């Protein structure tokens, strides 16, 4: 959540150094329109979405890709590992770390 808050604040800093518009909401809306991941981060910080830590099932075919720590956890937890997920408005869940990483990547290029 801290990283999401920092990404949100960085968008405000970008607004401060640009010369395209004097409306911060329009600027942020433009950023969100160009990046779905950043739009999700903005919504999370506004409190419209939430983060949850949940057990996620790992198929046996994916075991070779797990870190040793996750592998050991999954052995004792019925083939599940804990993951931070973003709960979207419609109730679906997506892994939070890739969304945040994509949003930060977008901000770096903006």
Short mmCIF file of N, CA and C in Angstrom, two decimals:
data_model
loop_
_atom_site.label_atom_id
_atom_site.label_comp_id
_atom_site.label_asym_id
_atom_site.label_seq_id
_atom_site.Cartn_x
_atom_site.Cartn_y
_atom_site.Cartn_z
N UNK A 1 0.82 -1.18 0.00
CA UNK A 1 0.00 0.00 0.00
C UNK A 1 0.87 1.26 0.00
N UNK A 2 2.00 1.18 0.70
CA UNK A 2 2.92 2.32 0.74
C UNK A 2 3.42 2.64 -0.67
N UNK A 3 3.80 1.63 -1.42
CA UNK A 3 4.30 1.85 -2.78
C UNK A 3 3.21 2.46 -3.66
N UNK A 4 1.98 2.03 -3.47
CA UNK A 4 0.87 2.60 -4.24
C UNK A 4 0.69 4.07 -3.88
N UNK A 5 0.78 4.39 -2.60
CA UNK A 5 0.68 5.79 -2.19
C UNK A 5 1.79 6.64 -2.77
N UNK A 6 3.00 6.09 -2.83
CA UNK A 6 4.12 6.82 -3.41
C UNK A 6 3.94 7.01 -4.92
N UNK A 7 3.41 5.99 -5.59
CA UNK A 7 3.14 6.12 -7.03
C UNK A 7 2.09 7.19 -7.27
N UNK A 8 1.07 7.22 -6.44
CA UNK A 8 0.03 8.23 -6.54
C UNK A 8 0.62 9.63 -6.35
N UNK A 9 1.46 9.79 -5.36
CA UNK A 9 2.10 11.08 -5.09
C UNK A 9 3.04 11.47 -6.23
N UNK A 10 3.70 10.49 -6.85
CA UNK A 10 4.60 10.78 -7.96
C UNK A 10 3.82 11.34 -9.15
N UNK A 11 2.61 10.85 -9.36
CA UNK A 11 1.77 11.38 -10.43
C UNK A 11 1.51 12.87 -10.19
N UNK A 12 1.31 13.24 -8.93
CA UNK A 12 1.12 14.66 -8.61
C UNK A 12 2.38 15.47 -8.89
N UNK A 13 3.53 14.88 -8.62
CA UNK A 13 4.79 15.57 -8.92
C UNK A 13 4.96 15.75 -10.41
N UNK A 14 4.56 14.74 -11.19
CA UNK A 14 4.62 14.88 -12.65
C UNK A 14 3.75 16.04 -13.11
N UNK A 15 2.60 16.19 -12.49
CA UNK A 15 1.71 17.31 -12.83
C UNK A 15 2.42 18.64 -12.58
N UNK A 16 3.17 18.71 -11.50
CA UNK A 16 3.85 19.95 -11.15
C UNK A 16 4.90 20.39 -12.14
N UNK A 17 5.47 19.46 -12.88
CA UNK A 17 6.55 19.81 -13.82
C UNK A 17 6.09 19.85 -15.28
N UNK A 18 4.83 19.57 -15.53
CA UNK A 18 4.33 19.60 -16.91
C UNK A 18 3.70 20.95 -17.20
N UNK A 19 3.49 21.22 -18.46
CA UNK A 19 2.89 22.51 -18.83
C UNK A 19 1.64 22.34 -19.69
N UNK A 20 1.09 21.12 -19.77
CA UNK A 20 -0.03 20.86 -20.66
C UNK A 20 -1.37 21.35 -20.15
N UNK A 21 -1.63 21.23 -18.86
CA UNK A 21 -2.92 21.60 -18.30
C UNK A 21 -2.73 22.12 -16.88
N UNK A 22 -3.67 22.93 -16.43
CA UNK A 22 -3.60 23.41 -15.05
C UNK A 22 -4.64 22.72 -14.18
N UNK A 23 -5.24 21.66 -14.70
CA UNK A 23 -6.24 20.88 -13.97
C UNK A 23 -5.63 19.54 -13.58
N UNK A 24 -5.34 19.38 -12.30
CA UNK A 24 -4.67 18.16 -11.84
C UNK A 24 -5.54 16.92 -12.05
N UNK A 25 -6.85 17.06 -11.88
CA UNK A 25 -7.74 15.91 -12.07
C UNK A 25 -7.76 15.46 -13.53
N UNK A 26 -7.74 16.41 -14.44
CA UNK A 26 -7.69 16.06 -15.87
C UNK A 26 -6.36 15.40 -16.20
N UNK A 27 -5.28 15.90 -15.61
CA UNK A 27 -3.97 15.31 -15.84
C UNK A 27 -3.93 13.87 -15.35
N UNK A 28 -4.40 13.65 -14.12
CA UNK A 28 -4.40 12.30 -13.55
C UNK A 28 -5.33 11.39 -14.34
N UNK A 29 -6.46 11.93 -14.80
CA UNK A 29 -7.38 11.15 -15.63
C UNK A 29 -6.72 10.74 -16.94
N UNK A 30 -5.93 11.63 -17.51
CA UNK A 30 -5.20 11.30 -18.73
C UNK A 30 -4.19 10.20 -18.51
N UNK A 31 -3.49 10.26 -17.39
CA UNK A 31 -2.54 9.20 -17.06
C UNK A 31 -3.27 7.87 -16.90
N UNK A 32 -4.36 7.89 -16.16
CA UNK A 32 -5.13 6.67 -15.90
C UNK A 32 -5.70 6.09 -17.18
N UNK A 33 -6.08 6.96 -18.11
CA UNK A 33 -6.63 6.49 -19.39
C UNK A 33 -5.57 5.78 -20.22
N UNK A 34 -4.30 6.14 -20.02
CA UNK A 34 -3.22 5.53 -20.79
C UNK A 34 -2.64 4.29 -20.13
N UNK A 35 -2.99 4.04 -18.86
CA UNK A 35 -2.45 2.88 -18.15
C UNK A 35 -3.51 2.30 -17.22
N UNK A 36 -4.01 1.12 -17.56
CA UNK A 36 -5.00 0.46 -16.71
C UNK A 36 -4.42 0.15 -15.33
N UNK A 37 -3.16 -0.23 -15.30
CA UNK A 37 -2.51 -0.54 -14.02
C UNK A 37 -2.46 0.69 -13.13
N UNK A 38 -2.10 1.84 -13.70
CA UNK A 38 -2.05 3.06 -12.91
C UNK A 38 -3.45 3.47 -12.47
N UNK A 39 -4.44 3.28 -13.31
CA UNK A 39 -5.82 3.58 -12.93
C UNK A 39 -6.22 2.73 -11.72
N UNK A 40 -5.78 1.49 -11.68
CA UNK A 40 -6.08 0.62 -10.54
C UNK A 40 -5.35 1.09 -9.28
N UNK A 41 -4.13 1.54 -9.43
CA UNK A 41 -3.39 2.06 -8.28
C UNK A 41 -4.09 3.32 -7.75
N UNK A 42 -4.49 4.21 -8.62
CA UNK A 42 -5.22 5.41 -8.20
C UNK A 42 -6.50 5.02 -7.45
N UNK A 43 -7.23 4.05 -7.98
CA UNK A 43 -8.49 3.62 -7.35
C UNK A 43 -8.22 3.00 -5.98
N UNK A 44 -7.14 2.26 -5.85
CA UNK A 44 -6.78 1.67 -4.57
C UNK A 44 -6.50 2.76 -3.54
N UNK A 45 -5.72 3.75 -3.93
CA UNK A 45 -5.37 4.82 -3.00
C UNK A 45 -6.62 5.64 -2.63
N UNK A 46 -7.55 5.79 -3.56
CA UNK A 46 -8.81 6.50 -3.25
C UNK A 46 -9.73 5.68 -2.36
N UNK A 47 -9.43 4.41 -2.18
CA UNK A 47 -10.26 3.55 -1.34
C UNK A 47 -11.37 2.84 -2.09
N UNK A 48 -11.35 2.90 -3.41
CA UNK A 48 -12.38 2.25 -4.21
C UNK A 48 -12.09 0.76 -4.41
N UNK A 49 -10.84 0.37 -4.30
CA UNK A 49 -10.42 -1.03 -4.39
C UNK A 49 -9.72 -1.37 -3.09
N UNK A 50 -9.46 -2.66 -2.88
CA UNK A 50 -8.76 -3.04 -1.65
C UNK A 50 -7.76 -4.15 -1.92
N UNK A 51 -6.81 -4.25 -1.01
CA UNK A 51 -5.81 -5.31 -1.06
C UNK A 51 -6.19 -6.39 -0.07
N UNK A 52 -5.98 -7.65 -0.46
CA UNK A 52 -6.20 -8.77 0.44
C UNK A 52 -5.02 -9.73 0.29
N UNK A 53 -4.73 -10.43 1.37
CA UNK A 53 -3.74 -11.50 1.32
C UNK A 53 -4.51 -12.80 1.37
N UNK A 54 -4.33 -13.62 0.34
CA UNK A 54 -5.11 -14.85 0.21
C UNK A 54 -4.22 -16.02 -0.16
N UNK A 55 -4.70 -17.19 0.17
CA UNK A 55 -4.04 -18.41 -0.27
C UNK A 55 -4.44 -18.66 -1.72
N UNK A 56 -3.44 -18.85 -2.56
CA UNK A 56 -3.65 -19.09 -3.98
C UNK A 56 -3.12 -20.48 -4.31
N UNK A 57 -3.92 -21.28 -4.96
CA UNK A 57 -3.51 -22.64 -5.29
C UNK A 57 -2.43 -22.62 -6.38
N UNK A 58 -1.43 -23.45 -6.20
CA UNK A 58 -0.35 -23.59 -7.17
C UNK A 58 -0.49 -24.94 -7.85
N UNK A 59 -0.73 -24.96 -9.16
CA UNK A 59 -0.81 -26.25 -9.85
C UNK A 59 0.54 -26.98 -9.77
N UNK A 60 0.48 -28.27 -9.71
CA UNK A 60 1.72 -29.05 -9.62
C UNK A 60 2.65 -28.75 -10.79
N UNK A 61 2.10 -28.45 -11.95
CA UNK A 61 2.93 -28.17 -13.12
C UNK A 61 3.75 -26.88 -12.95
N UNK A 62 3.35 -26.00 -12.04
CA UNK A 62 4.06 -24.74 -11.80
C UNK A 62 5.06 -24.81 -10.66
N UNK A 63 5.19 -25.95 -10.03
CA UNK A 63 6.08 -26.07 -8.88
C UNK A 63 7.53 -25.75 -9.21
N UNK A 64 7.96 -26.06 -10.40
CA UNK A 64 9.34 -25.79 -10.79
C UNK A 64 9.66 -24.30 -10.84
N UNK A 65 8.66 -23.45 -10.93
CA UNK A 65 8.87 -22.00 -11.00
C UNK A 65 8.84 -21.33 -9.63
N UNK A 66 8.46 -22.06 -8.60
CA UNK A 66 8.36 -21.48 -7.26
C UNK A 66 9.74 -21.28 -6.63
N UNK A 67 9.85 -20.23 -5.82
CA UNK A 67 11.04 -20.07 -5.00
C UNK A 67 11.00 -21.16 -3.94
N UNK A 68 12.15 -21.48 -3.38
CA UNK A 68 12.24 -22.54 -2.37
C UNK A 68 11.29 -22.26 -1.21
N UNK A 69 11.23 -21.01 -0.77
CA UNK A 69 10.38 -20.65 0.36
C UNK A 69 8.91 -20.93 0.05
N UNK A 70 8.46 -20.52 -1.14
CA UNK A 70 7.07 -20.75 -1.53
C UNK A 70 6.79 -22.25 -1.70
N UNK A 71 7.76 -22.96 -2.22
CA UNK A 71 7.59 -24.41 -2.38
C UNK A 71 7.36 -25.06 -1.03
N UNK A 72 8.17 -24.71 -0.04
CA UNK A 72 8.03 -25.32 1.28
C UNK A 72 6.68 -24.95 1.91
N UNK A 73 6.27 -23.69 1.76
CA UNK A 73 4.96 -23.27 2.29
C UNK A 73 3.84 -24.06 1.63
N UNK A 74 3.93 -24.23 0.32
CA UNK A 74 2.86 -24.92 -0.40
C UNK A 74 2.75 -26.39 0.01
N UNK A 75 3.87 -27.00 0.36
CA UNK A 75 3.84 -28.40 0.78
C UNK A 75 3.00 -28.59 2.04
N UNK A 76 3.07 -27.63 2.93
CA UNK A 76 2.37 -27.75 4.21
C UNK A 76 1.00 -27.06 4.22
N UNK A 77 0.63 -26.44 3.11
CA UNK A 77 -0.63 -25.71 3.05
C UNK A 77 -1.50 -26.14 1.87
N UNK A 78 -1.52 -27.43 1.62
CA UNK A 78 -2.42 -27.98 0.60
C UNK A 78 -2.21 -27.34 -0.77
N UNK A 79 -0.95 -27.21 -1.18
CA UNK A 79 -0.57 -26.68 -2.50
C UNK A 79 -1.00 -25.24 -2.71
N UNK A 80 -0.96 -24.43 -1.65
CA UNK A 80 -1.29 -23.01 -1.76
C UNK A 80 -0.16 -22.17 -1.20
N UNK A 81 -0.07 -20.94 -1.69
CA UNK A 81 0.87 -19.94 -1.17
C UNK A 81 0.10 -18.64 -0.95
N UNK A 82 0.60 -17.83 -0.04
CA UNK A 82 -0.03 -16.53 0.23
C UNK A 82 0.39 -15.53 -0.84
N UNK A 83 -0.57 -14.79 -1.35
CA UNK A 83 -0.30 -13.76 -2.34
C UNK A 83 -1.15 -12.53 -2.02
N UNK A 84 -0.59 -11.37 -2.29
CA UNK A 84 -1.34 -10.11 -2.15
C UNK A 84 -2.09 -9.90 -3.46
N UNK A 85 -3.40 -9.73 -3.32
CA UNK A 85 -4.24 -9.56 -4.50
C UNK A 85 -5.05 -8.28 -4.38
N UNK A 86 -5.36 -7.74 -5.52
CA UNK A 86 -6.17 -6.54 -5.62
C UNK A 86 -7.59 -6.96 -5.94
N UNK A 87 -8.54 -6.54 -5.13
CA UNK A 87 -9.95 -6.87 -5.36
C UNK A 87 -10.54 -5.75 -6.20
N UNK A 88 -10.94 -6.08 -7.42
CA UNK A 88 -11.50 -5.09 -8.33
C UNK A 88 -12.95 -4.80 -7.99
N UNK A 89 -13.50 -3.78 -8.62
CA UNK A 89 -14.87 -3.35 -8.32
C UNK A 89 -15.90 -4.46 -8.55
N UNK A 90 -15.64 -5.32 -9.53
CA UNK A 90 -16.60 -6.40 -9.82
C UNK A 90 -16.35 -7.65 -8.97
N UNK A 91 -15.38 -7.58 -8.05
CA UNK A 91 -15.10 -8.70 -7.16
C UNK A 91 -14.00 -9.63 -7.63
N UNK A 92 -13.58 -9.49 -8.88
CA UNK A 92 -12.49 -10.33 -9.35
C UNK A 92 -11.20 -9.91 -8.67
N UNK A 93 -10.25 -10.83 -8.64
CA UNK A 93 -8.99 -10.58 -7.97
C UNK A 93 -7.84 -10.77 -8.95
N UNK A 94 -6.86 -9.87 -8.84
CA UNK A 94 -5.65 -9.97 -9.65
C UNK A 94 -4.46 -9.83 -8.71
N UNK A 95 -3.34 -10.44 -9.08
CA UNK A 95 -2.13 -10.31 -8.27
C UNK A 95 -1.71 -8.85 -8.24
N UNK A 96 -1.44 -8.34 -7.07
CA UNK A 96 -1.15 -6.92 -6.90
C UNK A 96 0.24 -6.52 -7.39
N UNK A 97 1.24 -7.35 -7.15
CA UNK A 97 2.60 -6.95 -7.48
C UNK A 97 2.81 -6.67 -8.97
N UNK A 98 2.30 -7.49 -9.88
CA UNK A 98 2.46 -7.15 -11.30
C UNK A 98 1.74 -5.85 -11.68
N UNK A 99 0.59 -5.59 -11.10
CA UNK A 99 -0.15 -4.35 -11.39
C UNK A 99 0.67 -3.15 -10.94
N UNK A 100 1.19 -3.20 -9.73
CA UNK A 100 1.98 -2.08 -9.20
C UNK A 100 3.26 -1.91 -10.02
N UNK A 101 3.90 -3.00 -10.38
CA UNK A 101 5.11 -2.92 -11.20
C UNK A 101 4.84 -2.29 -12.55
N UNK A 102 3.72 -2.65 -13.16
CA UNK A 102 3.37 -2.06 -14.46
C UNK A 102 3.07 -0.57 -14.31
N UNK A 103 2.38 -0.19 -13.25
CA UNK A 103 2.06 1.22 -13.02
C UNK A 103 3.34 2.04 -12.84
N UNK A 104 4.29 1.51 -12.07
CA UNK A 104 5.56 2.22 -11.86
C UNK A 104 6.33 2.32 -13.17
N UNK A 105 6.33 1.25 -13.94
CA UNK A 105 6.98 1.30 -15.25
C UNK A 105 6.38 2.37 -16.14
N UNK A 106 5.07 2.50 -16.11
CA UNK A 106 4.41 3.53 -16.90
C UNK A 106 4.83 4.93 -16.41
N UNK A 107 4.84 5.12 -15.09
CA UNK A 107 5.22 6.43 -14.55
C UNK A 107 6.66 6.78 -14.90
N UNK A 108 7.53 5.80 -14.96
CA UNK A 108 8.92 6.06 -15.34
C UNK A 108 9.02 6.61 -16.76
N UNK A 109 8.14 6.11 -17.62
CA UNK A 109 8.20 6.54 -19.03
C UNK A 109 7.37 7.80 -19.31
N UNK A 110 6.56 8.23 -18.33
CA UNK A 110 5.67 9.38 -18.56
C UNK A 110 6.41 10.69 -18.46
#
